[in-house]
PDB file of C-alpha atoms in Angstrom:
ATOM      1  CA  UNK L   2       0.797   8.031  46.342  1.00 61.00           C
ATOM      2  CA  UNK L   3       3.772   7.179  43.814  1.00 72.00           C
ATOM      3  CA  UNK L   4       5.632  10.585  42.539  1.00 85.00           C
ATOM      4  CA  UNK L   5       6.401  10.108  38.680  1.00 93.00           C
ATOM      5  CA  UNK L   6       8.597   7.768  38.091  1.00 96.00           C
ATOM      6  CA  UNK L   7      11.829   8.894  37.040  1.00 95.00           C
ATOM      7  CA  UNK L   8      14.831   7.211  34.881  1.00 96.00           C
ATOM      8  CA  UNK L   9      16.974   6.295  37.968  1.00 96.00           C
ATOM      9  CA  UNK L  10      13.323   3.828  38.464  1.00 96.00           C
ATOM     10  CA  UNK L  11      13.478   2.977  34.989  1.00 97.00           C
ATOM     11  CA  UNK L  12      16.601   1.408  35.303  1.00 97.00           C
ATOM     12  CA  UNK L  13      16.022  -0.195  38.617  1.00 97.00           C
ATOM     13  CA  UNK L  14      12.929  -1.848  36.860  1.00 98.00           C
ATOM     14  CA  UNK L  15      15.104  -3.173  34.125  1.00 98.00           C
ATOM     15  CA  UNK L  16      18.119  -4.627  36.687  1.00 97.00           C
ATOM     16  CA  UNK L  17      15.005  -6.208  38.563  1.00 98.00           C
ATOM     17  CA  UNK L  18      13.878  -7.557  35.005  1.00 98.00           C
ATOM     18  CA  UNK L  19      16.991  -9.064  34.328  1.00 98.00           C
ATOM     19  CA  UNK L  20      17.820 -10.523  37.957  1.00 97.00           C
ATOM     20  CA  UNK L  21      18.727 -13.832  37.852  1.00 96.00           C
ATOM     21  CA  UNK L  22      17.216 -14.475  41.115  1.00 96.00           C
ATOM     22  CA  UNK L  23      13.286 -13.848  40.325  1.00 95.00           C
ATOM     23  CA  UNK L  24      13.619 -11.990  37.188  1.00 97.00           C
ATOM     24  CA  UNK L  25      11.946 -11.963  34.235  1.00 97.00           C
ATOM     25  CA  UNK L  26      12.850 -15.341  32.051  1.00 97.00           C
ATOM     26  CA  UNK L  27      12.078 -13.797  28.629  1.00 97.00           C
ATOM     27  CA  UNK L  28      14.214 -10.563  29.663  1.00 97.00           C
ATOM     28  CA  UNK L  29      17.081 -13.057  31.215  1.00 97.00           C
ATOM     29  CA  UNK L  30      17.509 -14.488  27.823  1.00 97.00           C
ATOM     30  CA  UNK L  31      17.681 -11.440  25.417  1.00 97.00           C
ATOM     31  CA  UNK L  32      20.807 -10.587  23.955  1.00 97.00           C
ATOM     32  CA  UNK L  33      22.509  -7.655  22.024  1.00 97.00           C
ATOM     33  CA  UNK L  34      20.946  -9.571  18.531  1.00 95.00           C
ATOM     34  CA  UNK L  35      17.545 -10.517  19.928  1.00 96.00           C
ATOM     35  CA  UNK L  36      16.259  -7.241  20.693  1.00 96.00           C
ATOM     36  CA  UNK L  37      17.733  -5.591  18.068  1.00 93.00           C
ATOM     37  CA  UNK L  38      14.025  -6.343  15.944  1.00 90.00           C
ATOM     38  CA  UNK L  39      11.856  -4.822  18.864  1.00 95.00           C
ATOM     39  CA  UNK L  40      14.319  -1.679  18.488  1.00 95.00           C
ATOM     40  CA  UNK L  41      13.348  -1.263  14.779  1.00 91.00           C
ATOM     41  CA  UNK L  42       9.736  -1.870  15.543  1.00 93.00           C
ATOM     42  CA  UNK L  43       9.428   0.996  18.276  1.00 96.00           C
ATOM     43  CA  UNK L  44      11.088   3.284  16.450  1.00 93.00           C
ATOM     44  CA  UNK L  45       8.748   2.851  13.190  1.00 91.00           C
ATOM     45  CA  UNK L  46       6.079   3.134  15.950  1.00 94.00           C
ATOM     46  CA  UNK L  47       7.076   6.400  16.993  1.00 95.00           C
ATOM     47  CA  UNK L  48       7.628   7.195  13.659  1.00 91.00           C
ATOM     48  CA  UNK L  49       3.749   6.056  12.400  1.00 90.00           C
ATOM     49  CA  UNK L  50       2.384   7.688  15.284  1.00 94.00           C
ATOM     50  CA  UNK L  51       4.177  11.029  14.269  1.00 93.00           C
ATOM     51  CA  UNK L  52       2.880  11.103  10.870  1.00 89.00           C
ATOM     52  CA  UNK L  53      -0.772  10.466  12.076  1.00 90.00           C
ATOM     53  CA  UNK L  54      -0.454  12.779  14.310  1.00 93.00           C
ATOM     54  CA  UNK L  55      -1.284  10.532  16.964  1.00 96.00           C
ATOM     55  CA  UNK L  56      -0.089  12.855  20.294  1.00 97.00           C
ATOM     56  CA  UNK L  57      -2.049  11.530  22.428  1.00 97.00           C
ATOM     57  CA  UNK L  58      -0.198   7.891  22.347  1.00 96.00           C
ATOM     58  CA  UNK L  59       2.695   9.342  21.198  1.00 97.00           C
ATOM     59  CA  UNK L  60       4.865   9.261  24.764  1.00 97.00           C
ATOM     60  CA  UNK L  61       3.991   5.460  24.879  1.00 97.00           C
ATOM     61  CA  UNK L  62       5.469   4.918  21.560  1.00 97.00           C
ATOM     62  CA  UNK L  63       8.777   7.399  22.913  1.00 98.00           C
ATOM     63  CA  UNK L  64       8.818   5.496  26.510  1.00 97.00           C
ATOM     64  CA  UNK L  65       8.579   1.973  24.117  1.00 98.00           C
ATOM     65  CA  UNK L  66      11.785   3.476  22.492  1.00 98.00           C
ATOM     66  CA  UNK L  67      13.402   4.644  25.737  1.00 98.00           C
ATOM     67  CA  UNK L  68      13.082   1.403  27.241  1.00 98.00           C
ATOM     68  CA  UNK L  69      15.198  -0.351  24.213  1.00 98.00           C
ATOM     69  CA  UNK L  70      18.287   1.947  24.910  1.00 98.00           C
ATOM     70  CA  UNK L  71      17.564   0.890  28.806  1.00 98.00           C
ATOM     71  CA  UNK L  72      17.676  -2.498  27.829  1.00 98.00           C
ATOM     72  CA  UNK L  73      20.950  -2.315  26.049  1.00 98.00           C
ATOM     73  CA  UNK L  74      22.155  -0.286  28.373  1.00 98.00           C
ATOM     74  CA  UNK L  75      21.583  -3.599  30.970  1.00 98.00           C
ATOM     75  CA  UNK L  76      23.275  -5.984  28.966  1.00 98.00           C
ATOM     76  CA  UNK L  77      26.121  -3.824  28.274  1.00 98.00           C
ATOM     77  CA  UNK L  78      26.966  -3.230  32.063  1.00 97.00           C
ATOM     78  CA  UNK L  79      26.118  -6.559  32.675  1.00 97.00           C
ATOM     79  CA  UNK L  80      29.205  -7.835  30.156  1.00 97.00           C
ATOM     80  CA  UNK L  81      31.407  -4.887  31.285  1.00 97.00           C
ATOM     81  CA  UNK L  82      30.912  -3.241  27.913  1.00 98.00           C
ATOM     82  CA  UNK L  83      29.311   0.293  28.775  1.00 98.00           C
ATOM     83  CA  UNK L  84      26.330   1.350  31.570  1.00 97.00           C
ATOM     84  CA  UNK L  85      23.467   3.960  30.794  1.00 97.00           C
ATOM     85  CA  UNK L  86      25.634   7.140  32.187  1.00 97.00           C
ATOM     86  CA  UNK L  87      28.196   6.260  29.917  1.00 98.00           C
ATOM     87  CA  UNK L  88      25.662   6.396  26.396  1.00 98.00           C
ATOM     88  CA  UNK L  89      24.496   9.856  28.239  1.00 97.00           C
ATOM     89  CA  UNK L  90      28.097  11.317  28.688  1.00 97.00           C
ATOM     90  CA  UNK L  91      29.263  10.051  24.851  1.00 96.00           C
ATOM     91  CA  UNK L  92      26.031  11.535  24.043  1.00 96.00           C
ATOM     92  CA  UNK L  93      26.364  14.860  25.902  1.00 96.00           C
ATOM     93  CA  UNK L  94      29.969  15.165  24.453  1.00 94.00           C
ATOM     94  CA  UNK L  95      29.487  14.554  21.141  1.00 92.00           C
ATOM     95  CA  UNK L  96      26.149  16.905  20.907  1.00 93.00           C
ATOM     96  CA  UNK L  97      28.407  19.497  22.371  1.00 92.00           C
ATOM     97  CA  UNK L  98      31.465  18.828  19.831  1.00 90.00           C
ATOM     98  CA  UNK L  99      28.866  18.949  17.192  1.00 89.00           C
ATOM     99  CA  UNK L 100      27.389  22.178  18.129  1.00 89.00           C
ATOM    100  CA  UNK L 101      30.036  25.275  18.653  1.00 87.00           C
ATOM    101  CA  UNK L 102      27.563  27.503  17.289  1.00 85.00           C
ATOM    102  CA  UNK L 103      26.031  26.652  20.604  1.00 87.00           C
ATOM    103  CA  UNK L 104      28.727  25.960  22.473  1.00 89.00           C
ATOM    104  CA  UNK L 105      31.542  27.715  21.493  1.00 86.00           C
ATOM    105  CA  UNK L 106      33.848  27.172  24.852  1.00 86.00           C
ATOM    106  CA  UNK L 107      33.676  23.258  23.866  1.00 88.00           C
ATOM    107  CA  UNK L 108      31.659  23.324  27.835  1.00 90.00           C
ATOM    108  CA  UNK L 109      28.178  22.114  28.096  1.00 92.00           C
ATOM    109  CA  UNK L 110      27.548  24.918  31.124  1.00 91.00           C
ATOM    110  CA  UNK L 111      30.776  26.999  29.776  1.00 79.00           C
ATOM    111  CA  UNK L 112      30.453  30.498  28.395  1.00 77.00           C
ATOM    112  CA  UNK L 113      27.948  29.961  25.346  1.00 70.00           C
ATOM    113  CA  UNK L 114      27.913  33.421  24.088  1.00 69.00           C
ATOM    114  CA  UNK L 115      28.100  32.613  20.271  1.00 63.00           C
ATOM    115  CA  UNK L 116      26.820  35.373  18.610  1.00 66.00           C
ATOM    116  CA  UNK L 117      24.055  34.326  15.803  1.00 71.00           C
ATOM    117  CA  UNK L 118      25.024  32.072  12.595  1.00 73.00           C
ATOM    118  CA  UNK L 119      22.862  30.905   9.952  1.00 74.00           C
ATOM    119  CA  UNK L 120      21.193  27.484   9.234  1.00 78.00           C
ATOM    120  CA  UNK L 121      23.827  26.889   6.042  1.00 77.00           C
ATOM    121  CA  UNK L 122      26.865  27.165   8.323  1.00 76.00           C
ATOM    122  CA  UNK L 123      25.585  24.979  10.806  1.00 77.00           C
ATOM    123  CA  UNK L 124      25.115  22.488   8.286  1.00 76.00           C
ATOM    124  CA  UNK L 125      28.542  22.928   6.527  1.00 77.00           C
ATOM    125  CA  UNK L 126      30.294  23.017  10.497  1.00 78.00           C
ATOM    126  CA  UNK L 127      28.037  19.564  11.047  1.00 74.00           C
ATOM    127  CA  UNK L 128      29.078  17.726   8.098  1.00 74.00           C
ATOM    128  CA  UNK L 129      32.679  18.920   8.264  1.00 79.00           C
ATOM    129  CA  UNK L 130      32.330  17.865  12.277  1.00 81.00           C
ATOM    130  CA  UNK L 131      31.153  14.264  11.437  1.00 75.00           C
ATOM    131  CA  UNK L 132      33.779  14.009   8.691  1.00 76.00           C
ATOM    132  CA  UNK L 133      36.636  14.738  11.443  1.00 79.00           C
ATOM    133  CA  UNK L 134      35.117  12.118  13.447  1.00 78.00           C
ATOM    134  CA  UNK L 135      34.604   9.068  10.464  1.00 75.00           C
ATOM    135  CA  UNK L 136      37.900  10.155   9.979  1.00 75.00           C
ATOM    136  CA  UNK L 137      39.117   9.448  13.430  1.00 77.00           C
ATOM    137  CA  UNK L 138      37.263   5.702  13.288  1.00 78.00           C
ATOM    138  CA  UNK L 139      39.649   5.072  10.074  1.00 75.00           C
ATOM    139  CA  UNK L 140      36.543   5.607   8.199  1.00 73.00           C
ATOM    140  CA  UNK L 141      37.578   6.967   4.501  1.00 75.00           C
ATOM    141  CA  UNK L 142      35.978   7.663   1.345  1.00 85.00           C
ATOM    142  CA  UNK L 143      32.876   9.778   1.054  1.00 86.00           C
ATOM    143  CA  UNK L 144      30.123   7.200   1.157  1.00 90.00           C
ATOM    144  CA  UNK L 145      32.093   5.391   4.839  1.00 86.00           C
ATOM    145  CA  UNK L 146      30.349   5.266   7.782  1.00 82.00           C
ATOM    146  CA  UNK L 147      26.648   4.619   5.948  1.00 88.00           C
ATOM    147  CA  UNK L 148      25.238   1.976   7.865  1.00 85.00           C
ATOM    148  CA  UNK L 149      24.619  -1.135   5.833  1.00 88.00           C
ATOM    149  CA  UNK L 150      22.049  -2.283   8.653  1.00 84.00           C
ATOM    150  CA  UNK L 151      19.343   0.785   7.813  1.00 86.00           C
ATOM    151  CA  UNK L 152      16.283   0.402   5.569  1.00 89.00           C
ATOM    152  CA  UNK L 153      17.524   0.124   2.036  1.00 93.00           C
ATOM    153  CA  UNK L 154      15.370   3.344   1.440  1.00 94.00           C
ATOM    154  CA  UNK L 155      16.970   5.551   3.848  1.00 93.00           C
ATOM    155  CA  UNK L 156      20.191   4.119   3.099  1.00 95.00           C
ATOM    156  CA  UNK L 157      20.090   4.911  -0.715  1.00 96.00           C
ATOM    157  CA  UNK L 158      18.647   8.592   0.561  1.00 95.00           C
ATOM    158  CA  UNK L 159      21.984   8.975   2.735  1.00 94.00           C
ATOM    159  CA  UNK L 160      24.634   7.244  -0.071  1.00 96.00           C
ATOM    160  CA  UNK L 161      23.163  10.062  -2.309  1.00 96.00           C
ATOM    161  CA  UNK L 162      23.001  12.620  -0.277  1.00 93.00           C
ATOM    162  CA  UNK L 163      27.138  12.345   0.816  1.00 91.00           C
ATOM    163  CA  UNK L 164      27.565  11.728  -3.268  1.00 95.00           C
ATOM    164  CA  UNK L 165      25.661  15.226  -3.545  1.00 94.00           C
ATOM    165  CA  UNK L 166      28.022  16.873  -1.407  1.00 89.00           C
ATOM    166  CA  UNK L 167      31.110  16.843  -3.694  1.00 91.00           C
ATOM    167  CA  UNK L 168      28.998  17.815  -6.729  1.00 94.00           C
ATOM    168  CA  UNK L 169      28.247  13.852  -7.809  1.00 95.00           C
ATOM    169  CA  UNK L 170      24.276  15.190  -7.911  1.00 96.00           C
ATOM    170  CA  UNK L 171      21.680  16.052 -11.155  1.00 95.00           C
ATOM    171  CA  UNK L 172      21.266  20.326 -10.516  1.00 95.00           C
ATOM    172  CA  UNK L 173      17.732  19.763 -10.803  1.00 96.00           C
ATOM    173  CA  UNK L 174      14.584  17.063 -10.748  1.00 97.00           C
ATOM    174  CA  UNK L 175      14.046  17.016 -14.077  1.00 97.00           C
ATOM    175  CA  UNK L 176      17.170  15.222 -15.049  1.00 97.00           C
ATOM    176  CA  UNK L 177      16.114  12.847 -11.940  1.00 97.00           C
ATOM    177  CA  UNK L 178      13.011  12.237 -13.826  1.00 98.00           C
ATOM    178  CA  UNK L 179      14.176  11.895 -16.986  1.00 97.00           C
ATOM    179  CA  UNK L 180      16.803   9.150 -15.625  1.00 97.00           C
ATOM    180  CA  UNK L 181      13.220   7.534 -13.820  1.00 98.00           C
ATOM    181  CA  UNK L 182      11.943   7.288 -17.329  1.00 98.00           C
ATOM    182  CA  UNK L 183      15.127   5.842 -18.761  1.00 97.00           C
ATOM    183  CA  UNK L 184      15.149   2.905 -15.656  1.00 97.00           C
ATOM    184  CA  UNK L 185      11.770   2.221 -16.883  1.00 98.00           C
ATOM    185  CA  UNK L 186      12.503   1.437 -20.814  1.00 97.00           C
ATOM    186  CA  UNK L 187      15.620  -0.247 -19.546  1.00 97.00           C
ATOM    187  CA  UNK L 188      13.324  -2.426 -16.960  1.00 97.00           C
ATOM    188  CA  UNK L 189      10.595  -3.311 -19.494  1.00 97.00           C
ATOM    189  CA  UNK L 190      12.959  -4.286 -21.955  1.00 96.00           C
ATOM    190  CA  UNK L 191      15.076  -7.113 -19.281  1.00 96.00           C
ATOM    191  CA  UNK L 192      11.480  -8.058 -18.736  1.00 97.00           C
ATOM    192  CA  UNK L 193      10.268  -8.876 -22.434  1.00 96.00           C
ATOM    193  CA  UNK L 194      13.455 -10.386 -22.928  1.00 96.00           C
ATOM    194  CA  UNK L 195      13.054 -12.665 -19.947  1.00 95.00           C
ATOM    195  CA  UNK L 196      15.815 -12.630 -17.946  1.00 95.00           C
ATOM    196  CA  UNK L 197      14.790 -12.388 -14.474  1.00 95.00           C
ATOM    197  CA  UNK L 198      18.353 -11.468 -13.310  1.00 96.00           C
ATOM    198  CA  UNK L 199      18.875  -8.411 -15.283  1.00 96.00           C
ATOM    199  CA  UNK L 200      15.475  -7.477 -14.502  1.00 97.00           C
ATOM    200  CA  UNK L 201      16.365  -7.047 -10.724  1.00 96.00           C
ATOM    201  CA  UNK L 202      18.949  -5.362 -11.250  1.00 97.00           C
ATOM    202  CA  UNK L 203      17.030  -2.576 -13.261  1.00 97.00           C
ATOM    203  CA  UNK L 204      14.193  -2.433 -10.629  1.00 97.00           C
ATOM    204  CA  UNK L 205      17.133  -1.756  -8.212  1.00 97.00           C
ATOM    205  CA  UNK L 206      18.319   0.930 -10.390  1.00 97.00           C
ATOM    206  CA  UNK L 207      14.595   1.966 -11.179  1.00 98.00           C
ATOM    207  CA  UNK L 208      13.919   2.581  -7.119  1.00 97.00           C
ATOM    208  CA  UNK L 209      17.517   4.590  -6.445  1.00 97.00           C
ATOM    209  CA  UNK L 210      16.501   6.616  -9.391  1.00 98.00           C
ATOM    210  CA  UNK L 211      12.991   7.441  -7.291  1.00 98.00           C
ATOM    211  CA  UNK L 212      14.718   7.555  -4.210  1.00 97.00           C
ATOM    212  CA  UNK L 213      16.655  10.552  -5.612  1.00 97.00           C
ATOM    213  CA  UNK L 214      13.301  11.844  -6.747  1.00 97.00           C
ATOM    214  CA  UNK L 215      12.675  12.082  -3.298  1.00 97.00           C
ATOM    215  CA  UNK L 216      15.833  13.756  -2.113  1.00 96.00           C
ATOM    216  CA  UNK L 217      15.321  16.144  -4.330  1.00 97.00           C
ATOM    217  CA  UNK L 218      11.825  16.536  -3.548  1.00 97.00           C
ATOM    218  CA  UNK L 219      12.997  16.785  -0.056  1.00 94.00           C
ATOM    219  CA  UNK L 220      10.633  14.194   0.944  1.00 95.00           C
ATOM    220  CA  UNK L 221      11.695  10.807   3.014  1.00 93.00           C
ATOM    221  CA  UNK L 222      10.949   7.976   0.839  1.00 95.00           C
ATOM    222  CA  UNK L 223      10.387   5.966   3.654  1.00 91.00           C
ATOM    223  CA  UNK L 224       7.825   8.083   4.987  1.00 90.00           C
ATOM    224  CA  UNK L 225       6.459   8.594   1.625  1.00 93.00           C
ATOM    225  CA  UNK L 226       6.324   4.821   1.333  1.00 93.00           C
ATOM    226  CA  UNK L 227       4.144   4.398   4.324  1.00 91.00           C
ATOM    227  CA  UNK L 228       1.984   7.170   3.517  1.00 91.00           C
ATOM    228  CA  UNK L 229       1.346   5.080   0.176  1.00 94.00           C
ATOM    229  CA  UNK L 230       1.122   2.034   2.240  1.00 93.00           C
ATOM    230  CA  UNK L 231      -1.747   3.276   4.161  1.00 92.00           C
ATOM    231  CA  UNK L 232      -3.371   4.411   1.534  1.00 94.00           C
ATOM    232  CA  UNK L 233      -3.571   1.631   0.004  1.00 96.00           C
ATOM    233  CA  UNK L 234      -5.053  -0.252   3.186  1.00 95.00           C
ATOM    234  CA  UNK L 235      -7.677   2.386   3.380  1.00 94.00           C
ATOM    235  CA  UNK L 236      -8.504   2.429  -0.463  1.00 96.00           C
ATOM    236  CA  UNK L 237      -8.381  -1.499  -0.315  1.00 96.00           C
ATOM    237  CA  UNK L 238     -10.441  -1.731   2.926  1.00 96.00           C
ATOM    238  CA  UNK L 239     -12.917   0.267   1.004  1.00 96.00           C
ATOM    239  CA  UNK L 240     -13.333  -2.779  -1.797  1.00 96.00           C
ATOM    240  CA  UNK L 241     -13.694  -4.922   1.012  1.00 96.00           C
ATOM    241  CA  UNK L 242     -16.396  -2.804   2.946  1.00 96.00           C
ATOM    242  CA  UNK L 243     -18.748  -2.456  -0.543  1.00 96.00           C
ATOM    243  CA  UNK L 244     -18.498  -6.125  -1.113  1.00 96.00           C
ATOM    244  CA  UNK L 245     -18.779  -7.094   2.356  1.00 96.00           C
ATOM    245  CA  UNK L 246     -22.486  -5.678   2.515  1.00 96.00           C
ATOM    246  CA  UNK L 247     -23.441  -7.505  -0.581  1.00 96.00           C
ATOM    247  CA  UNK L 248     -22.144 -10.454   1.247  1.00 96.00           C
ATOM    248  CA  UNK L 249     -19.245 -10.832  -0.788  1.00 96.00           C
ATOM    249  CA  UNK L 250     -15.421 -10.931  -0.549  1.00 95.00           C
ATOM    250  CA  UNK L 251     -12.892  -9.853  -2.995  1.00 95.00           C
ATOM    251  CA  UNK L 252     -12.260 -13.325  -4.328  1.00 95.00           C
ATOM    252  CA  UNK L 253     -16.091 -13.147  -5.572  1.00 96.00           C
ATOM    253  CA  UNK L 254     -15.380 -10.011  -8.011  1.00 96.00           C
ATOM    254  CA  UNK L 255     -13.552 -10.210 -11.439  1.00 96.00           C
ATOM    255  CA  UNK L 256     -10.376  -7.660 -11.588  1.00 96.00           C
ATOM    256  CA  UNK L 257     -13.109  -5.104 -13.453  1.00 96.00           C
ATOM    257  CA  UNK L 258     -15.682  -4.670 -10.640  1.00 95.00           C
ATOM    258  CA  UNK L 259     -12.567  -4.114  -8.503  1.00 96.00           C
ATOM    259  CA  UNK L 260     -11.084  -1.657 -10.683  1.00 96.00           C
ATOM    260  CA  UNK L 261     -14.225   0.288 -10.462  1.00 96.00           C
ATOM    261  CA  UNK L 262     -14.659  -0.121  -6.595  1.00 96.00           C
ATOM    262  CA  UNK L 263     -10.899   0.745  -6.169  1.00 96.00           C
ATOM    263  CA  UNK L 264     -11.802   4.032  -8.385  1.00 96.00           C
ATOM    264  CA  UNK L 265     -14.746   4.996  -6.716  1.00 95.00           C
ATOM    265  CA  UNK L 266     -12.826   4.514  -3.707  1.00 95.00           C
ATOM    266  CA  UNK L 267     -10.475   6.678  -4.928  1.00 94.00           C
ATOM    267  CA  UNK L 268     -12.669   9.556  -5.928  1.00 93.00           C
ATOM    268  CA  UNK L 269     -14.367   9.944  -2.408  1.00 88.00           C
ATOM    269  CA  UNK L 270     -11.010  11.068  -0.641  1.00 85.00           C
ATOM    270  CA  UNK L 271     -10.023  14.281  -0.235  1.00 67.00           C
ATOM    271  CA  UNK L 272      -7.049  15.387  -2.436  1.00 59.00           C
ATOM    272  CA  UNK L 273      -3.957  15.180  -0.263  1.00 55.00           C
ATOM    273  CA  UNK L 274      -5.414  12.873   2.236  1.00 54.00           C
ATOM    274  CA  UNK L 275      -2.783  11.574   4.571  1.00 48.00           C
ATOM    275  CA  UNK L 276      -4.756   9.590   6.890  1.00 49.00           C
TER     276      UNK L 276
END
């Protein structure tokens, strides 16, 4: 009987995948760019399955994840770029560099005796350690190095979160919300006034302002995003189910009866109901 499979057979599956000589032909004609969606889908699947709290599938989703980086790993050995032991080592190395409170010999299996430090040092050592290193890249200015390819969510999240760290922040929520209910007049207003282009640009402004709601909240406004997205699925799928057994669908019912439906809905979930 087969032991567990280990990653050595992980990436003997994927070299066999991408073999030109009996290989798969939808893996022999990925590239770099082509996988680059499935990588973004996995990792919101591992994400999802997190906040459900879905353990039981939740080392599919992480082996779905896995096998990207194996994947890239392929192509990048393949074209004489990089292979998968030399992600680990950068990996390895810069984990290390990043964590002297851990490692203070700079050696992964050196002397480690570090003596205790606090959670506020580590950050300030981990930010100053990742500014050495943007530095290094020729990366200046405080908001470099924010990848333009992440979620515009997280992104706006991380641009304010470097701003915060030279004192370019609101000291508390309430100015946060205040500036919320400012975006809003401002957004109505480009709105009556019907001029669709300044009206974007004050919904952008309106959903940094509640992105720094979040921040401050210390809440991921993607996350909380999903969690509202479900919701809504659930509260919606509700509607549907009520109608559904008067053999109905939602295009039968005015926006009233839906109201109510979507209220009643509403009132039979339990306050703080994340599922």
């Amino acid at each position: 009987m087969q032991d567990k499979y280990k990653v050595e057979d992980l990436l003997h599956l994927m070299a066999q995948l991408r073999n030109p000589d009996g290989g798969c032909p939808w893996d022999l004609k990925q590239t770099f760019a082509s996988i680059v969606p499935s990588t973004v889908e996995e990792a919101y699947e591992v994400a999802e399955a997190i906040e459900i709290e879905d353990y039981e599938h939740l080392h599919e989703e992480l082996g779905d994840l896995l096998f990207q980086v194996i994947f890239y790993s392929q192509l990048g050995c393949e074209q004489g770029y990089f292979d998968f032991s030399r992600i680990v080592d950068t990996l390895v190395r810069k984990l290390v560099r990043r964590h002297p409170h851990v490692f203070p010999s700079g050696e992964l299996y050196g002397d480690n005796d570090s003596g205790s430090v606090d959670e506020a040092q580590v950050k300030q050592n981990w930010e100053a350690i990742k500014t050495e290193e943007r530095n290094a890249k020729g990366e200046s200015g405080v908001l470099a190095g924010v990848t333009v390819g992440l979620p515009a969510l997280t992104r706006a999240a991380k641009l304010q979160k470097r701003a915060s760290q030279v004192g370019f922040d609101w000291p508390n929520i309430s100015g946060v919300l205040d500036k919320i209910e400012e975006e809003v007049a401002e957004l109505r207003e480009a709105v009556e006034t019907g001029d669709r282009e300044h009206a974007r640009e004050e919904l952008g402004d309106l959903l940094f302002s509640c992105v720094n709601a979040a921040r401050h909240l210390k809440e991921d406004p993607e996350a909380s995003l999903r969690h509202c997205n479900r919701k809504f699925e659930r509260r919606f799928g509700s509607v549907e189910a009520v109608l559904k057994a008067q053999g109905r669908r939602p295009a039968d019912a005015n926006l009233e009866e839906l109201d109510q439906l979507w209220d009643r809905a509403k009132a039979g979930e339990k306050p703080g109901s994340a599922q």
